[in-house]
CSV table of C-alpha atoms in Angstrom, one decimal:
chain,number,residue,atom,x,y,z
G,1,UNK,CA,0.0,0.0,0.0
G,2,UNK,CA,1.3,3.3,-0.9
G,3,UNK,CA,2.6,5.9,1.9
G,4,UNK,CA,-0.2,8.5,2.5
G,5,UNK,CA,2.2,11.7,1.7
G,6,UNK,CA,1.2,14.2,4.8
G,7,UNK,CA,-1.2,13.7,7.5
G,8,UNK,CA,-1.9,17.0,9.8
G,9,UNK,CA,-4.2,17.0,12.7
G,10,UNK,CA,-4.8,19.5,15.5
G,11,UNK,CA,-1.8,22.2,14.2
G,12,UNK,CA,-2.3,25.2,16.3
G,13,UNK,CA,1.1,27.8,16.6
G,14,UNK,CA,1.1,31.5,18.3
G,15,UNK,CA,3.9,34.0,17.3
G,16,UNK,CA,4.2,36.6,20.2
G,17,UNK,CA,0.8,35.5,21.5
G,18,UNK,CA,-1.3,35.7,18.4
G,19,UNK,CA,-2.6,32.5,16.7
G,20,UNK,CA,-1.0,32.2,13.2
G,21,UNK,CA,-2.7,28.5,13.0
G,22,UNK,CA,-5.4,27.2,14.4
G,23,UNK,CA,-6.4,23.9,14.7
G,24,UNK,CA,-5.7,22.8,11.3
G,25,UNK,CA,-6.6,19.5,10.2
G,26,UNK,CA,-6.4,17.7,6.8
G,27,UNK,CA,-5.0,14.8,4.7
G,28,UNK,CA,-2.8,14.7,1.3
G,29,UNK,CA,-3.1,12.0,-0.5
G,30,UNK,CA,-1.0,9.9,-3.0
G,31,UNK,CA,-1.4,12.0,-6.5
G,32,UNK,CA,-3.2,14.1,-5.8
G,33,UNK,CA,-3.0,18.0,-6.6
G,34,UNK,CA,-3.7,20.4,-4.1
G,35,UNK,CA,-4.6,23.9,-4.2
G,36,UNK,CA,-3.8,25.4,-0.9
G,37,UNK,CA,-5.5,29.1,-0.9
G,38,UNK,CA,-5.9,31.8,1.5
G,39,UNK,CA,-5.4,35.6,2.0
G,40,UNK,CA,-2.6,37.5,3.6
G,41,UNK,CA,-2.1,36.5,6.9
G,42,UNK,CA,-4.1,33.2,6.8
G,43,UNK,CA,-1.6,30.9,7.9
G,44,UNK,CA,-0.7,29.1,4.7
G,45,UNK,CA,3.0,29.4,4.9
G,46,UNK,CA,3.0,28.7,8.3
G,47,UNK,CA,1.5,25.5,8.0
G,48,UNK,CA,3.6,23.9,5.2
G,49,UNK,CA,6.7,25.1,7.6
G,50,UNK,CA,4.9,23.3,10.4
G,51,UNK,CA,4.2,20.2,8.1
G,52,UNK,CA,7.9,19.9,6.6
G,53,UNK,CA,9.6,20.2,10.4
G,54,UNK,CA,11.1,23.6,9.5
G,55,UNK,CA,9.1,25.1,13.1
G,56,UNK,CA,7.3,23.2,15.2
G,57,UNK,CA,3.8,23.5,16.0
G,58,UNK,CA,2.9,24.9,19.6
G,59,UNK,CA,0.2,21.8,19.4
G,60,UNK,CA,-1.0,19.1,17.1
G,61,UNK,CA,0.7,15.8,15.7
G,62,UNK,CA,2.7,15.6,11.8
G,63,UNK,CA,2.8,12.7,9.7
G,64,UNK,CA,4.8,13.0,7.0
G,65,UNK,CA,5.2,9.8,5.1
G,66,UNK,CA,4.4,7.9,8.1
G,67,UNK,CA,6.2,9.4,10.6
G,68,UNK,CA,7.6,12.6,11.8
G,69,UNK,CA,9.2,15.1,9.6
G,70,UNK,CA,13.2,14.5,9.2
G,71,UNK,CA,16.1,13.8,7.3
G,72,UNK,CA,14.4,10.2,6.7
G,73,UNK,CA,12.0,12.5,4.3
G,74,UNK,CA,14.1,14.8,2.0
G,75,UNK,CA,15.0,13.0,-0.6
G,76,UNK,CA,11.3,11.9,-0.7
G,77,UNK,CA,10.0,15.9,-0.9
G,78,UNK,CA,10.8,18.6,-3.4
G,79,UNK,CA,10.5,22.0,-1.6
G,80,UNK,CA,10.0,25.7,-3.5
G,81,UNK,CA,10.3,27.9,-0.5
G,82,UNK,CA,8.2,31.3,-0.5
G,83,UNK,CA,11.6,33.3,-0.5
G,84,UNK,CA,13.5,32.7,-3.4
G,85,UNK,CA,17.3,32.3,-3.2
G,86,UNK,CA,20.3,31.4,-5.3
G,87,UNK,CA,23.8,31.4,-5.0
G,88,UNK,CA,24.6,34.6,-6.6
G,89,UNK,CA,28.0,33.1,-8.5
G,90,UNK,CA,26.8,29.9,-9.1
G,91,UNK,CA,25.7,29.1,-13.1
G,92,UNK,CA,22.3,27.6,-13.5
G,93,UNK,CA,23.8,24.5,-14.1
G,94,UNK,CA,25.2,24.3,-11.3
G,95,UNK,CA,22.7,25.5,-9.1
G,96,UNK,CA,20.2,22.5,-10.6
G,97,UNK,CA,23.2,19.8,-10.3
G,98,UNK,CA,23.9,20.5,-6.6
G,99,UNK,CA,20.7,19.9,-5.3
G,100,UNK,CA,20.5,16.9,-7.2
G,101,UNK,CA,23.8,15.8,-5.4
G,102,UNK,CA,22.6,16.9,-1.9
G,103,UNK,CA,19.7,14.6,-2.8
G,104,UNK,CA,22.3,11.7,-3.2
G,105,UNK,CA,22.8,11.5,-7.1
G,106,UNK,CA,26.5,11.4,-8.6
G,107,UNK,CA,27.9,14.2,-10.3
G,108,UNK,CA,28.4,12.3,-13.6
G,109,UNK,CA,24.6,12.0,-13.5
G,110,UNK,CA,23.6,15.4,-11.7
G,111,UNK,CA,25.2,17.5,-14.3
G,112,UNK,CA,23.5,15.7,-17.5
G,113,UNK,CA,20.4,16.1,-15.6
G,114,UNK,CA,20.6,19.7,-15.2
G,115,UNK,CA,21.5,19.9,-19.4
G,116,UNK,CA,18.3,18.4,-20.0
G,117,UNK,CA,16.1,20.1,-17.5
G,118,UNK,CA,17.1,23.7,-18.6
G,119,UNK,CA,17.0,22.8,-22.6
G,120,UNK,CA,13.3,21.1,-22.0
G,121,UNK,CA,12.5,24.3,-20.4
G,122,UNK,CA,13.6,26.9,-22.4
G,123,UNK,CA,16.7,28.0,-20.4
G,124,UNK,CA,20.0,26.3,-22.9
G,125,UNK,CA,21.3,29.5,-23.2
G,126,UNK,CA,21.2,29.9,-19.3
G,127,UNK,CA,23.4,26.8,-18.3
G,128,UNK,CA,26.2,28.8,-17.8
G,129,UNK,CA,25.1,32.2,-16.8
G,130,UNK,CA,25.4,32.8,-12.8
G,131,UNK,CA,22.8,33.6,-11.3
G,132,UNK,CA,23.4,36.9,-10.1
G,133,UNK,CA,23.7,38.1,-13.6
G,134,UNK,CA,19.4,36.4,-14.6
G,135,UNK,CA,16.7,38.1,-14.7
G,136,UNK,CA,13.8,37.5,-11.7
G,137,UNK,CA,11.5,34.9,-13.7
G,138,UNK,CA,14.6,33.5,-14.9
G,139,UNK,CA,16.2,32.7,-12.0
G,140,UNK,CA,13.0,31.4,-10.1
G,141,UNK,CA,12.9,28.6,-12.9
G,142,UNK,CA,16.2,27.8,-11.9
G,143,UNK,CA,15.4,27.4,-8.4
G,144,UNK,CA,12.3,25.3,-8.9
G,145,UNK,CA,14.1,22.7,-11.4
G,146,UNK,CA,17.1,22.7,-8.7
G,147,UNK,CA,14.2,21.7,-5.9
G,148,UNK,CA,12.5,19.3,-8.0
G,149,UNK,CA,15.6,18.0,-9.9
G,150,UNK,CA,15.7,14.4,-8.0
G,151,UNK,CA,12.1,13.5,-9.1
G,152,UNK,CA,11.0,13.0,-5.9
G,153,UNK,CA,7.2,11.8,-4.5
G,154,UNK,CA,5.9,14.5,-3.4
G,155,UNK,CA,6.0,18.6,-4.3
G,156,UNK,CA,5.6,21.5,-2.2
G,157,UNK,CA,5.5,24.9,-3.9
G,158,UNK,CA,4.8,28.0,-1.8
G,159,UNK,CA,3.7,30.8,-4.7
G,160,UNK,CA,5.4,28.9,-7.3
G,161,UNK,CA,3.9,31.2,-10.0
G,162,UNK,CA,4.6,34.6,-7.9
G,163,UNK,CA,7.0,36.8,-9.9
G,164,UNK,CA,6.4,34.9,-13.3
G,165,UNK,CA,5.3,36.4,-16.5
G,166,UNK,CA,2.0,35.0,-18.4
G,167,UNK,CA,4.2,32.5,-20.8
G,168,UNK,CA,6.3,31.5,-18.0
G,169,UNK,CA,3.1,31.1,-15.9
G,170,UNK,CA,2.1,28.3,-18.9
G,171,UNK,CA,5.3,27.2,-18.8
G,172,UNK,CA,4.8,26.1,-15.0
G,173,UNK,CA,1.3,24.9,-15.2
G,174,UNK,CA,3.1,22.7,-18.0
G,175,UNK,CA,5.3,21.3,-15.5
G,176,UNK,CA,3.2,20.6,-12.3
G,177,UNK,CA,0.6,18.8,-15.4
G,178,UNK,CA,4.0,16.6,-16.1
G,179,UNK,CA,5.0,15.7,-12.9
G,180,UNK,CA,1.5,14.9,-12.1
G,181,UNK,CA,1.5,12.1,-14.6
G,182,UNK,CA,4.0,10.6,-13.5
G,183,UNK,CA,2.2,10.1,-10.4
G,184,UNK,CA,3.8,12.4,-8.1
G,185,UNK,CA,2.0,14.4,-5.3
G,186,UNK,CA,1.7,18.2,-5.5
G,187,UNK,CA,0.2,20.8,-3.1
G,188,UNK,CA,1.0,24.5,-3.7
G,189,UNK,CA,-0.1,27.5,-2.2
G,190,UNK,CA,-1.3,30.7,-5.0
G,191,UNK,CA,-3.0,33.4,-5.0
G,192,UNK,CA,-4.0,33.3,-8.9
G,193,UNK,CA,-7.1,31.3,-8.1
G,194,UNK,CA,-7.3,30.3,-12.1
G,195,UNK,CA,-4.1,28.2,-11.8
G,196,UNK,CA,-5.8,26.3,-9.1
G,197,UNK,CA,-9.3,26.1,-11.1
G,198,UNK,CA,-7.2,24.5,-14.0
G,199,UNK,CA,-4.6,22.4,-12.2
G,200,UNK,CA,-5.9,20.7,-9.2
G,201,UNK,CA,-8.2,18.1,-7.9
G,202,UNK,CA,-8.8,19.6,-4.5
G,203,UNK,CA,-8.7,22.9,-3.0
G,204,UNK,CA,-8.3,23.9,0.4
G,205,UNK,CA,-8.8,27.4,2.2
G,206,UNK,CA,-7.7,29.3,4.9
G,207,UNK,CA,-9.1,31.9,6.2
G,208,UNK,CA,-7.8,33.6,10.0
G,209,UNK,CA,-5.5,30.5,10.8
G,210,UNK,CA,-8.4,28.2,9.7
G,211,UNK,CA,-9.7,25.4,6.9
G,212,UNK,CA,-12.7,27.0,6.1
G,213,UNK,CA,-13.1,24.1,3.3
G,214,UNK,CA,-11.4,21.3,2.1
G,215,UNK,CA,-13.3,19.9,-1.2
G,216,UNK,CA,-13.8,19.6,-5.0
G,217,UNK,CA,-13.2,23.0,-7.3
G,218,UNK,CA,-17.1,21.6,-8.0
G,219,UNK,CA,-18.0,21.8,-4.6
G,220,UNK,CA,-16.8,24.6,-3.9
G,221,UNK,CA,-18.3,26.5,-7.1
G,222,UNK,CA,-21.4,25.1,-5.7
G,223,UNK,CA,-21.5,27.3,-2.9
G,224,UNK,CA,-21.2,30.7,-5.1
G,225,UNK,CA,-24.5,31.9,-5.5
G,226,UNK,CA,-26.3,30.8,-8.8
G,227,UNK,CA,-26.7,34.2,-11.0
G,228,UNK,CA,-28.1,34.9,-14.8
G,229,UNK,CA,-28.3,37.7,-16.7
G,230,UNK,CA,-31.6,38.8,-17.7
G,231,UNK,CA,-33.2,41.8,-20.5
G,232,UNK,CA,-36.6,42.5,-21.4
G,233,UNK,CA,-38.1,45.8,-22.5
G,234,UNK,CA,-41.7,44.4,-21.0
G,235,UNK,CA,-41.9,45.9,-17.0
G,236,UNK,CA,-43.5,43.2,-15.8
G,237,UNK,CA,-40.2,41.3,-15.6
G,238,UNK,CA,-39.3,41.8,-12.3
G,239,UNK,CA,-42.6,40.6,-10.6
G,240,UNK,CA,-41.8,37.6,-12.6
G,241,UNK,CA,-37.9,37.1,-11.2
G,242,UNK,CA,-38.8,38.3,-7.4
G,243,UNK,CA,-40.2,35.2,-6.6
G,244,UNK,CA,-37.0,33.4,-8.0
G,245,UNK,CA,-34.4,36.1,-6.3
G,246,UNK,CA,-32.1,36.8,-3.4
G,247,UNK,CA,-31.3,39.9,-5.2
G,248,UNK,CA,-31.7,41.8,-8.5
G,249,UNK,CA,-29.3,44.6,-9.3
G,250,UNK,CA,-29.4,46.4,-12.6
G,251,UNK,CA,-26.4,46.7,-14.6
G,252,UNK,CA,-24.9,49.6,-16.9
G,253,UNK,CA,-26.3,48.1,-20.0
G,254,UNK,CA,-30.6,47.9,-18.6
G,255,UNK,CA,-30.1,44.2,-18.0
G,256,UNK,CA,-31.0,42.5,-14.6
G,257,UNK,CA,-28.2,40.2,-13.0
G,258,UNK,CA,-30.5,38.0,-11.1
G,259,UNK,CA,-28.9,35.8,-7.8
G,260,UNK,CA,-30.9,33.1,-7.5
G,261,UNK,CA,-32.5,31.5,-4.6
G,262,UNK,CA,-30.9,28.1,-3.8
G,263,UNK,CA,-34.3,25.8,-4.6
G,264,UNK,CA,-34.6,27.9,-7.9
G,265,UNK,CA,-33.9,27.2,-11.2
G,266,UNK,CA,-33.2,29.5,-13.8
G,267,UNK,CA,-34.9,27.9,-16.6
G,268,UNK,CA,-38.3,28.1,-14.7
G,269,UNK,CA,-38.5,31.9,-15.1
G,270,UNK,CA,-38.0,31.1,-19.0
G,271,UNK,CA,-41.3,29.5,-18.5
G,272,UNK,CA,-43.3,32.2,-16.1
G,273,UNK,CA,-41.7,34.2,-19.1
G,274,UNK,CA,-43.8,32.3,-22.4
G,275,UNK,CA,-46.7,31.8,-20.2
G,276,UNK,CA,-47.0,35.8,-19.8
G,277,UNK,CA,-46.0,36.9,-23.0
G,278,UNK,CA,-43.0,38.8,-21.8
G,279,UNK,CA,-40.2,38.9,-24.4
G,280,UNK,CA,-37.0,38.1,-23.6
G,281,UNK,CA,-34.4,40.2,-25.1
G,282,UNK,CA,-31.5,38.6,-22.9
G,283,UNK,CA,-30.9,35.4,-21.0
G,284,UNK,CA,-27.7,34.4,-20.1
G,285,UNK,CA,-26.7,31.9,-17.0
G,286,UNK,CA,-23.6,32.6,-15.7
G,287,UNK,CA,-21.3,30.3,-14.2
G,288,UNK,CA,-19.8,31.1,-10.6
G,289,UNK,CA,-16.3,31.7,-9.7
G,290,UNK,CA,-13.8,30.3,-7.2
G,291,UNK,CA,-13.7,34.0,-6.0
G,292,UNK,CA,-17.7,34.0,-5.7
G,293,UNK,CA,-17.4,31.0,-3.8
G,294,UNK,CA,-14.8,32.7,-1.7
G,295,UNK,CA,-16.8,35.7,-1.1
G,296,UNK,CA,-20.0,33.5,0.2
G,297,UNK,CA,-17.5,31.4,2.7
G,298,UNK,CA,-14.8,34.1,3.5
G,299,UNK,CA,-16.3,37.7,3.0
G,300,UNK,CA,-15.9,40.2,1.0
G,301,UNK,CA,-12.7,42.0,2.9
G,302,UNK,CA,-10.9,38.6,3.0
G,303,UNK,CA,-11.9,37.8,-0.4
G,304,UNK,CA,-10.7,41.2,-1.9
G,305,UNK,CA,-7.4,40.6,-0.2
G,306,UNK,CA,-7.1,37.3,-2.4
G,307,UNK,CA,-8.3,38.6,-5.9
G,308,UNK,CA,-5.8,42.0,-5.0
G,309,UNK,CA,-3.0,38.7,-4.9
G,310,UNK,CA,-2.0,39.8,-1.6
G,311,UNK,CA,-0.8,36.8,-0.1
G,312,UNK,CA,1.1,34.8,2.2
């Protein structure tokens, strides 16, 4: 039976008094990808520190690969730390091939490796540039193919995407999309809520040191309220859609968006619409956001924080 990759239960820590985590709870398992989401503040970081063994938790029990987090683990676990650091005078072929020897591969094998991982990744002409001398994107490609250069189980990536440009953004989603069919396990933290929408089979989301869910992208799109938006020239629309309604707010353009009542559907005012002879100029069901979802579980202030991408 296959190693469940991380198992957390109960993590609480304080800095200076203040609860930075708080009671956080949840499972990772083998293959999966993981979207692990939250605003400024929430605790994100904090955890995966907690969960790796780089702090330790004030309370609460880690299970990483079976047992507590250690030197037994790292050649098992590819980390991207949030702060990005190179040596400044080693060449990005360098950089790549000594982390593949701290994570016990030879050098007549580390340095090929680090050939092929910059060419299939659009850095050739980087091999021998030192890092000091790259640009930002550049050198956090570097960093990330030196942390996951010994193919290991299971990924952590805190804000892999931060800092990258739209094609290098791709570029990434590429990669997590490769190393997830090989069968690895990923969980990253992000604040661009579309990667996560795209990329992974679970999300989960803090909120004030706390999972305030741990589910499907489907289920937790199913908690944005249901909108549509709606036109007609005839005034008797809106006795029609108050019955169907939490709220009606007019837009720029004279149409209705219409937020619909949870036992409501919207093809049922389609129907009160025929039967009254009111002409429908515009009907248009929308599909809800992660960020809607976020709003109806987190707020609006919390949820702003995330769709400003100020996060940590």
């Amino acid at each position: 039976m296959t190693e469940q990759p991380l198992s957390l239960r109960n993590l609480t820590k304080k800095f200076g008094g203040k609860i930075a985590v708080d009671d956080v709870s949840f499972d990772v398992k083998p293959g999966e990808i993981i979207g692990f989401l939250g605003p400024n503040g929430a605790g994100k970081t904090t955890t995966i520190r907690m969960a790796l063994g780089l702090i330790k938790q004030d309370k609460g029990e880690v299970s990483l690969f079976g047992g507590d987090p250690g030197p037994r683990t790292f050649g098992r676990i590819a980390f991207l730390p949030e702060e990005r650091g190179l040596y400044k005078k080693q060449t990005a072929r360098e950089t790549i091939a000594h982390m593949a020897r701290l994570n016990g591969m030879k050098a007549r094998d580390a340095f090929p490796l680090a050939d092929r991982l910059l060419d299939k990744y659009g850095l050739g002409e980087a091999k021998r540039k030192k890092n000091k001398d790259m640009s930002k994107g550049m050198a956090q490609k570097v960093q990330l193919l030196a942390a996951i250069a010994h193919d290991p189980e299971f990924y952590v990536l805190d804000e892999p995407f931060s800092g990258l440009d739209p094609v290098n953004q791709q570029v990434l989603e590429n990669m997590v999309r490769e190393i997830a069919e090989r069968g690895r396990t990923i969980i990253f933290s992000t604040h661009v809520m579309e990667h996560a929408e795209r990329l992974c089979d679970r999300i989960i989301l803090m909120s004030c040191g706390r999972v305030v869910f741990d589910g499907s992208i489907e289920d937790a799109l199913a908690k944005a309220p249901r909108r549509l938006v709606i036109q007609s020239d005839d005034k008797k629309i809106n006795t029609i859609l108050e019955p169907f309604a939490t709220s009606i707010e007019e837009r720029s353009d004279g149409a209705l968006t219409v937020f619909l009542k949870p036992e409501k559907e919207a093809f049922a005012i389609v129907e009160k619409c025929v039967k009254a002879k009111i002409r429908l100029t515009r009907f248009e069901p929308k599909n809800p956001s992660l960020h809607e979802a976020f709003v109806t579980m987190v707020g609006e202030d919390e949820a702003a924080k995330m769709h400003a991408g100020v996060f940590a």
